[in-house]
Amino acid sequence: MKAELKQNLWLVVCALAMSAGALRSSAAQVTATVGVDSLIKDVDVRRILSTLAADSMEGRKAGSRGGARAAAFVAAEMKSIGLVPVDSNGYFQPVPALGSNVIGVLPGADSVLRDQIVVIAAHYDHLGIGAPVEGDSIYNGADDDASGVTAVLEIARALRGGPPPRRTLIFIATTGEEEGIKGTQWLVAHPLFPLSKMVAEMEVEMIGRPDPKAGGPGKGWMTGYDRSTMGAMLNAAGVPIVADPYPQMRFFERSDNIIFAMMGIPAHTLSSFDPRNDYHVVSDDVSKIDFPHVTGVIRAGAMAARLLADGPVPTWNAGGRPVAH
């Protein structure tokens, strides 16, 4: 598809969504007074995470039958929340040999800032089915990264239910992270929205259990916290997200955010992963998830997303922007 046609499609999507938003203005004014505690409910968090990490999803391996089921479920949730499909393929961006990225749009309402884009993302794929370990062969990936996808959907629900954001938000569930971040690489190489308009990205990965170094239940940490002004913005606003306590593990460079960061876009990952917890093992299942904690971190993530949507644009601090090796 030619670049000009893609740009025109993007403008049509935004125009249609703005019209739809106007129709719900009275309801939005009522909901705008309700905080994220009421909009992000534990029951929804449990339902979404438990569905994504169920045995029926077969570990959500990219390109697999279970991965396709997960993508369809995420798209249905985006539709029910009221997000707008990104283009004529609906909520799906096909990725060769891997199933699809799933993308929904919440258009900005500010006449000046609505052309600017904030991305909130997580990867929905995991490792699929492997050799049995004590009779269990399904790598459910409840923490990695059903928890992150749940956050993306619930943050979308919270911002959709509150006052219209000033900037446009794009919510993405990517495929192929476990295959080498291939879904995000494809997205960047074949963009469905103007990457030049993107001002910030927040990835969410592995928030299923508390990390004492982040402050315990309901608290998260962010990779590359001091690389850009995003960390200081969160701190000044009282958002309960602190600096990554494991800089030696280079988590900033180990999730999809790095693809955007290498393009010059301030992009960080929200997490609460304690390296002592289950990682890439069959025991990463729903029984290990601390749901009150997850709900708390998602609420913090929604506060961060609202700040990125309506507040100042984050910029790189001196020496913070990553460079290609």
Tab-separated table of C-alpha atoms in Angstrom:
chain	number	residue	atom	x	y	z
A	1	MET	CA	0.000	0.000	0.000
A	2	LYS	CA	1.384	3.409	-0.928
A	3	ALA	CA	2.385	5.772	1.878
A	4	GLU	CA	-0.121	8.426	0.756
A	5	LEU	CA	-2.998	5.937	0.856
A	6	LYS	CA	-1.966	4.731	4.322
A	7	GLN	CA	-1.890	8.334	5.561
A	8	ASN	CA	-5.368	8.973	4.129
A	9	LEU	CA	-6.717	5.814	5.794
A	10	TRP	CA	-5.253	6.972	9.088
A	11	LEU	CA	-6.985	10.356	8.787
A	12	VAL	CA	-10.307	8.647	7.999
A	13	VAL	CA	-9.970	6.398	11.062
A	14	CYS	CA	-9.340	9.400	13.315
A	15	ALA	CA	-12.226	11.384	11.812
A	16	LEU	CA	-14.715	8.527	12.242
A	17	ALA	CA	-13.616	7.922	15.800
A	18	MET	CA	-13.860	11.580	16.722
A	19	SER	CA	-17.467	11.578	15.453
A	20	ALA	CA	-18.253	8.482	17.500
A	21	GLY	CA	-16.722	10.107	20.558
A	22	ALA	CA	-18.980	13.119	20.230
A	23	LEU	CA	-22.053	10.868	20.440
A	24	ARG	CA	-21.059	9.695	23.910
A	25	SER	CA	-20.083	13.108	25.270
A	26	SER	CA	-22.743	13.290	27.997
A	27	ALA	CA	-21.867	9.841	29.341
A	28	ALA	CA	-18.163	10.701	29.231
A	29	GLN	CA	-18.732	13.822	31.301
A	30	VAL	CA	-20.297	11.695	34.049
A	31	THR	CA	-17.592	9.028	33.881
A	32	ALA	CA	-14.820	11.615	33.879
A	33	THR	CA	-15.327	12.167	37.597
A	34	VAL	CA	-14.694	8.487	38.348
A	35	GLY	CA	-11.114	7.488	39.210
A	36	VAL	CA	-9.139	4.570	37.817
A	37	ASP	CA	-9.950	2.542	40.948
A	38	SER	CA	-13.545	2.292	39.728
A	39	LEU	CA	-12.727	1.887	36.038
A	40	ILE	CA	-10.117	-0.871	36.485
A	41	LYS	CA	-11.811	-3.728	38.282
A	42	ASP	CA	-10.285	-6.844	39.752
A	43	VAL	CA	-12.978	-8.968	38.124
A	44	ASP	CA	-11.954	-7.814	34.631
A	45	VAL	CA	-8.271	-8.291	35.398
A	46	ARG	CA	-8.924	-11.871	36.537
A	47	ARG	CA	-11.125	-12.667	33.548
A	48	ILE	CA	-8.716	-11.417	30.896
A	49	LEU	CA	-5.509	-12.761	32.402
A	50	SER	CA	-7.035	-16.143	33.202
A	51	THR	CA	-8.372	-16.471	29.658
A	52	LEU	CA	-5.064	-15.587	28.012
A	53	ALA	CA	-3.132	-17.983	30.264
A	54	ALA	CA	-5.631	-20.854	30.041
A	55	ASP	CA	-4.540	-24.260	28.775
A	56	SER	CA	-6.909	-23.776	25.815
A	57	MET	CA	-4.544	-21.070	24.496
A	58	GLU	CA	-1.824	-23.730	24.264
A	59	GLY	CA	0.924	-21.387	25.423
A	60	ARG	CA	0.226	-18.746	22.726
A	61	LYS	CA	3.281	-19.566	20.619
A	62	ALA	CA	3.628	-17.119	17.737
A	63	GLY	CA	2.142	-18.570	14.568
A	64	SER	CA	0.310	-21.356	16.398
A	65	ARG	CA	-3.384	-22.180	16.746
A	66	GLY	CA	-3.278	-20.982	20.354
A	67	GLY	CA	-1.586	-17.752	19.327
A	68	ALA	CA	-4.368	-17.084	16.822
A	69	ARG	CA	-6.984	-17.730	19.522
A	70	ALA	CA	-5.277	-15.244	21.803
A	71	ALA	CA	-5.139	-12.603	19.056
A	72	ALA	CA	-8.848	-13.043	18.361
A	73	PHE	CA	-9.651	-12.704	22.062
A	74	VAL	CA	-7.597	-9.499	22.367
A	75	ALA	CA	-9.269	-8.016	19.287
A	76	ALA	CA	-12.715	-8.809	20.708
A	77	GLU	CA	-11.779	-7.084	23.954
A	78	MET	CA	-10.553	-4.004	22.069
A	79	LYS	CA	-13.866	-3.873	20.218
A	80	SER	CA	-15.901	-4.216	23.417
A	81	ILE	CA	-13.882	-1.430	25.054
A	82	GLY	CA	-14.652	0.850	22.111
A	83	LEU	CA	-11.241	1.179	20.512
A	84	VAL	CA	-11.193	1.938	16.792
A	85	PRO	CA	-9.614	-0.525	14.329
A	86	VAL	CA	-6.332	0.782	12.987
A	87	ASP	CA	-7.096	0.105	9.310
A	88	SER	CA	-9.137	-1.906	6.803
A	89	ASN	CA	-7.853	-5.200	8.284
A	90	GLY	CA	-9.731	-4.377	11.453
A	91	TYR	CA	-7.688	-4.795	14.603
A	92	PHE	CA	-5.150	-7.123	12.985
A	93	GLN	CA	-1.831	-6.416	11.324
A	94	PRO	CA	-0.724	-9.686	9.712
A	95	VAL	CA	2.917	-10.576	10.340
A	96	PRO	CA	4.319	-13.176	7.910
A	97	ALA	CA	4.886	-16.617	9.476
A	98	LEU	CA	3.746	-15.401	12.923
A	99	GLY	CA	-0.094	-14.762	13.160
A	100	SER	CA	-0.945	-10.944	13.721
A	101	ASN	CA	-0.200	-7.798	15.843
A	102	VAL	CA	-3.469	-6.559	17.366
A	103	ILE	CA	-3.966	-2.790	17.348
A	104	GLY	CA	-6.711	-0.447	18.568
A	105	VAL	CA	-6.921	3.343	18.581
A	106	LEU	CA	-8.298	5.862	21.070
A	107	PRO	CA	-8.218	9.184	19.176
A	108	GLY	CA	-7.114	12.363	20.890
A	109	ALA	CA	-9.572	15.204	21.398
A	110	ASP	CA	-7.264	18.226	21.483
A	111	SER	CA	-7.241	20.125	18.191
A	112	VAL	CA	-3.499	20.746	18.479
A	113	LEU	CA	-2.226	17.598	20.218
A	114	ARG	CA	-4.424	14.881	18.694
A	115	ASP	CA	-1.922	14.285	15.878
A	116	GLN	CA	0.655	13.227	18.469
A	117	ILE	CA	0.677	9.523	19.334
A	118	VAL	CA	1.357	7.644	22.575
A	119	VAL	CA	1.710	3.856	22.313
A	120	ILE	CA	0.852	1.455	25.149
A	121	ALA	CA	1.936	-2.102	24.302
A	122	ALA	CA	2.680	-5.638	25.454
A	123	HIS	CA	3.441	-8.914	23.695
A	124	TYR	CA	0.804	-11.632	23.795
A	125	ASP	CA	2.903	-14.559	22.557
A	126	HIS	CA	4.695	-17.079	24.772
A	127	LEU	CA	6.493	-20.400	24.317
A	128	GLY	CA	3.675	-22.776	23.390
A	129	ILE	CA	3.872	-26.491	24.215
A	130	GLY	CA	7.111	-28.242	25.194
A	131	ALA	CA	8.449	-31.346	26.841
A	132	PRO	CA	6.351	-32.340	29.895
A	133	VAL	CA	7.594	-31.304	33.325
A	134	GLU	CA	5.841	-33.276	36.059
A	135	GLY	CA	3.013	-33.921	33.617
A	136	ASP	CA	2.589	-30.311	32.455
A	137	SER	CA	3.664	-29.446	28.909
A	138	ILE	CA	1.910	-26.084	28.395
A	139	TYR	CA	3.924	-22.912	28.931
A	140	ASN	CA	0.984	-20.743	29.929
A	141	GLY	CA	2.948	-17.508	30.274
A	142	ALA	CA	0.622	-16.023	32.872
A	143	ASP	CA	3.183	-13.464	34.016
A	144	ASP	CA	5.098	-13.404	30.707
A	145	ASP	CA	3.147	-11.740	29.286
A	146	ALA	CA	-0.554	-12.336	29.787
A	147	SER	CA	-0.230	-9.907	32.695
A	148	GLY	CA	1.112	-7.189	30.395
A	149	VAL	CA	-1.600	-7.678	27.766
A	150	THR	CA	-4.213	-7.520	30.504
A	151	ALA	CA	-2.695	-4.203	31.561
A	152	VAL	CA	-2.841	-2.799	28.025
A	153	LEU	CA	-6.535	-3.684	27.708
A	154	GLU	CA	-7.467	-2.381	31.149
A	155	ILE	CA	-5.533	0.856	30.655
A	156	ALA	CA	-7.443	1.281	27.397
A	157	ARG	CA	-10.711	0.675	29.248
A	158	ALA	CA	-9.819	3.269	31.903
A	159	LEU	CA	-8.848	5.970	29.423
A	160	ARG	CA	-11.823	5.228	27.183
A	161	GLY	CA	-14.126	5.544	30.179
A	162	GLY	CA	-12.648	8.829	31.395
A	163	PRO	CA	-12.335	12.238	29.758
A	164	PRO	CA	-11.153	12.080	26.124
A	165	PRO	CA	-7.338	12.147	26.010
A	166	ARG	CA	-5.635	15.132	24.420
A	167	ARG	CA	-3.232	12.986	22.394
A	168	THR	CA	-4.120	9.897	20.395
A	169	LEU	CA	-3.362	6.611	22.139
A	170	ILE	CA	-2.631	3.415	20.255
A	171	PHE	CA	-2.904	0.142	22.165
A	172	ILE	CA	-0.917	-2.772	20.739
A	173	ALA	CA	-0.590	-6.458	21.561
A	174	THR	CA	2.386	-7.673	19.546
A	175	THR	CA	3.341	-11.134	18.409
A	176	GLY	CA	6.794	-12.660	18.107
A	177	GLU	CA	8.551	-11.094	21.110
A	178	GLU	CA	9.784	-14.504	22.162
A	179	GLU	CA	10.990	-15.033	18.583
A	180	GLY	CA	13.277	-11.983	18.696
A	181	ILE	CA	10.852	-9.021	18.948
A	182	LYS	CA	9.748	-9.765	15.387
A	183	GLY	CA	6.205	-8.428	15.699
A	184	THR	CA	7.369	-4.976	16.759
A	185	GLN	CA	10.105	-4.982	14.138
A	186	TRP	CA	7.462	-5.714	11.481
A	187	LEU	CA	5.221	-2.967	12.857
A	188	VAL	CA	8.012	-0.416	12.577
A	189	ALA	CA	9.010	-1.578	9.103
A	190	HIS	CA	5.363	-1.551	7.917
A	191	PRO	CA	3.699	1.162	10.033
A	192	LEU	CA	-0.061	1.560	10.100
A	193	PHE	CA	0.215	4.975	11.745
A	194	PRO	CA	2.719	7.834	11.312
A	195	LEU	CA	5.780	6.906	13.379
A	196	SER	CA	7.007	10.496	13.050
A	197	LYS	CA	4.049	11.565	15.196
A	198	MET	CA	4.874	9.133	18.005
A	199	VAL	CA	6.043	10.963	21.140
A	200	ALA	CA	6.234	8.180	23.764
A	201	GLU	CA	5.823	4.443	24.285
A	202	MET	CA	5.163	2.437	27.441
A	203	GLU	CA	5.613	-1.327	27.286
A	204	VAL	CA	4.146	-3.528	30.032
A	205	GLU	CA	5.798	-6.838	30.791
A	206	MET	CA	5.587	-9.242	33.714
A	207	ILE	CA	3.566	-7.520	36.428
A	208	GLY	CA	2.029	-10.721	37.811
A	209	ARG	CA	3.748	-10.777	41.202
A	210	PRO	CA	5.110	-8.136	43.590
A	211	ASP	CA	8.775	-7.253	43.754
A	212	PRO	CA	9.949	-6.100	47.222
A	213	LYS	CA	12.532	-3.882	45.531
A	214	ALA	CA	9.724	-1.949	43.844
A	215	GLY	CA	7.949	-1.387	47.149
A	216	GLY	CA	5.792	-4.494	47.329
A	217	PRO	CA	2.173	-5.143	46.288
A	218	GLY	CA	0.659	-2.693	43.816
A	219	LYS	CA	3.991	-1.056	42.980
A	220	GLY	CA	5.982	-1.309	39.753
A	221	TRP	CA	9.335	-0.292	38.354
A	222	MET	CA	10.289	1.133	34.978
A	223	THR	CA	13.293	0.317	32.845
A	224	GLY	CA	15.574	3.186	31.838
A	225	TYR	CA	13.860	5.392	34.408
A	226	ASP	CA	16.508	8.132	34.283
A	227	ARG	CA	17.249	7.866	30.569
A	228	SER	CA	14.405	10.260	29.761
A	229	THR	CA	12.266	12.765	31.617
A	230	MET	CA	9.466	10.187	31.829
A	231	GLY	CA	10.673	8.904	35.196
A	232	ALA	CA	10.770	12.379	36.708
A	233	MET	CA	7.312	13.109	35.296
A	234	LEU	CA	5.879	10.008	36.979
A	235	ASN	CA	7.578	10.829	40.251
A	236	ALA	CA	6.331	14.429	40.248
A	237	ALA	CA	2.785	13.228	39.606
A	238	GLY	CA	2.927	10.732	42.475
A	239	VAL	CA	2.612	7.664	40.230
A	240	PRO	CA	3.803	4.598	42.230
A	241	ILE	CA	6.413	3.489	39.691
A	242	VAL	CA	10.095	3.565	40.654
A	243	ALA	CA	13.415	3.042	38.901
A	244	ASP	CA	14.431	-0.426	37.690
A	245	PRO	CA	16.298	-2.033	40.614
A	246	TYR	CA	18.165	-4.431	38.297
A	247	PRO	CA	20.074	-2.222	35.828
A	248	GLN	CA	22.801	-4.866	35.583
A	249	MET	CA	20.285	-7.183	33.882
A	250	ARG	CA	19.741	-4.681	31.038
A	251	PHE	CA	15.966	-5.100	30.984
A	252	PHE	CA	15.668	-1.775	29.124
A	253	GLU	CA	17.163	-3.507	26.082
A	254	ARG	CA	15.287	-6.811	26.456
A	255	SER	CA	11.689	-5.913	25.600
A	256	ASP	CA	9.822	-4.415	22.646
A	257	ASN	CA	10.365	-0.856	23.908
A	258	ILE	CA	13.950	-0.939	22.658
A	259	ILE	CA	12.783	-0.930	19.028
A	260	PHE	CA	11.038	2.405	19.550
A	261	ALA	CA	13.838	3.779	21.732
A	262	MET	CA	16.381	3.093	18.996
A	263	MET	CA	14.238	5.286	16.735
A	264	GLY	CA	14.623	8.171	19.168
A	265	ILE	CA	11.220	7.828	20.855
A	266	PRO	CA	11.268	7.845	24.686
A	267	ALA	CA	10.161	4.275	25.370
A	268	HIS	CA	10.305	2.315	28.612
A	269	THR	CA	8.925	-0.895	30.116
A	270	LEU	CA	6.730	-1.081	33.214
A	271	SER	CA	7.288	-4.269	35.223
A	272	SER	CA	7.403	-5.791	38.692
A	273	PHE	CA	9.420	-8.857	37.775
A	274	ASP	CA	11.521	-10.330	40.543
A	275	PRO	CA	14.292	-12.387	38.845
A	276	ARG	CA	13.795	-15.071	41.504
A	277	ASN	CA	10.307	-15.813	40.140
A	278	ASP	CA	9.232	-18.261	37.421
A	279	TYR	CA	10.581	-17.348	33.972
A	280	HIS	CA	10.134	-19.407	30.800
A	281	VAL	CA	9.007	-22.445	32.762
A	282	VAL	CA	5.721	-24.385	32.802
A	283	SER	CA	5.026	-23.194	36.343
A	284	ASP	CA	4.360	-19.637	35.115
A	285	ASP	CA	0.626	-20.171	35.356
A	286	VAL	CA	-2.427	-18.443	36.823
A	287	SER	CA	-1.991	-20.075	40.236
A	288	LYS	CA	1.101	-17.915	40.781
A	289	ILE	CA	-0.583	-14.586	39.941
A	290	ASP	CA	-1.216	-12.055	42.706
A	291	PHE	CA	-4.344	-10.427	41.281
A	292	PRO	CA	-4.726	-7.543	43.785
A	293	HIS	CA	-1.116	-6.624	43.000
A	294	VAL	CA	-1.697	-6.792	39.244
A	295	THR	CA	-4.760	-4.581	39.547
A	296	GLY	CA	-2.748	-2.051	41.550
A	297	VAL	CA	0.066	-1.908	39.007
A	298	ILE	CA	-2.434	-1.532	36.166
A	299	ARG	CA	-3.980	1.414	37.961
A	300	ALA	CA	-0.515	2.963	38.247
A	301	GLY	CA	0.003	2.256	34.548
A	302	ALA	CA	-3.267	4.005	33.731
A	303	MET	CA	-2.111	7.052	35.676
A	304	ALA	CA	1.128	7.012	33.681
A	305	ALA	CA	-0.749	6.646	30.393
A	306	ARG	CA	-3.032	9.555	31.259
A	307	LEU	CA	0.009	11.696	32.050
A	308	LEU	CA	1.588	10.807	28.701
A	309	ALA	CA	-1.690	11.510	26.912
A	310	ASP	CA	-2.358	14.891	28.483
A	311	GLY	CA	0.913	16.174	29.975
A	312	PRO	CA	4.275	17.306	28.634
A	313	VAL	CA	6.105	15.262	26.020
A	314	PRO	CA	8.997	13.273	27.570
A	315	THR	CA	12.465	13.903	26.189
A	316	TRP	CA	15.772	12.061	26.451
A	317	ASN	CA	18.154	13.116	29.180
A	318	ALA	CA	21.785	13.676	28.236
A	319	GLY	CA	23.303	10.331	27.283
A	320	GLY	CA	19.998	8.516	27.786
A	321	ARG	CA	19.014	7.802	24.193
A	322	PRO	CA	20.323	4.388	23.109
A	323	VAL	CA	22.530	4.202	20.051
A	324	ALA	CA	23.019	1.375	17.586
A	325	HIS	CA	26.119	-0.714	18.259
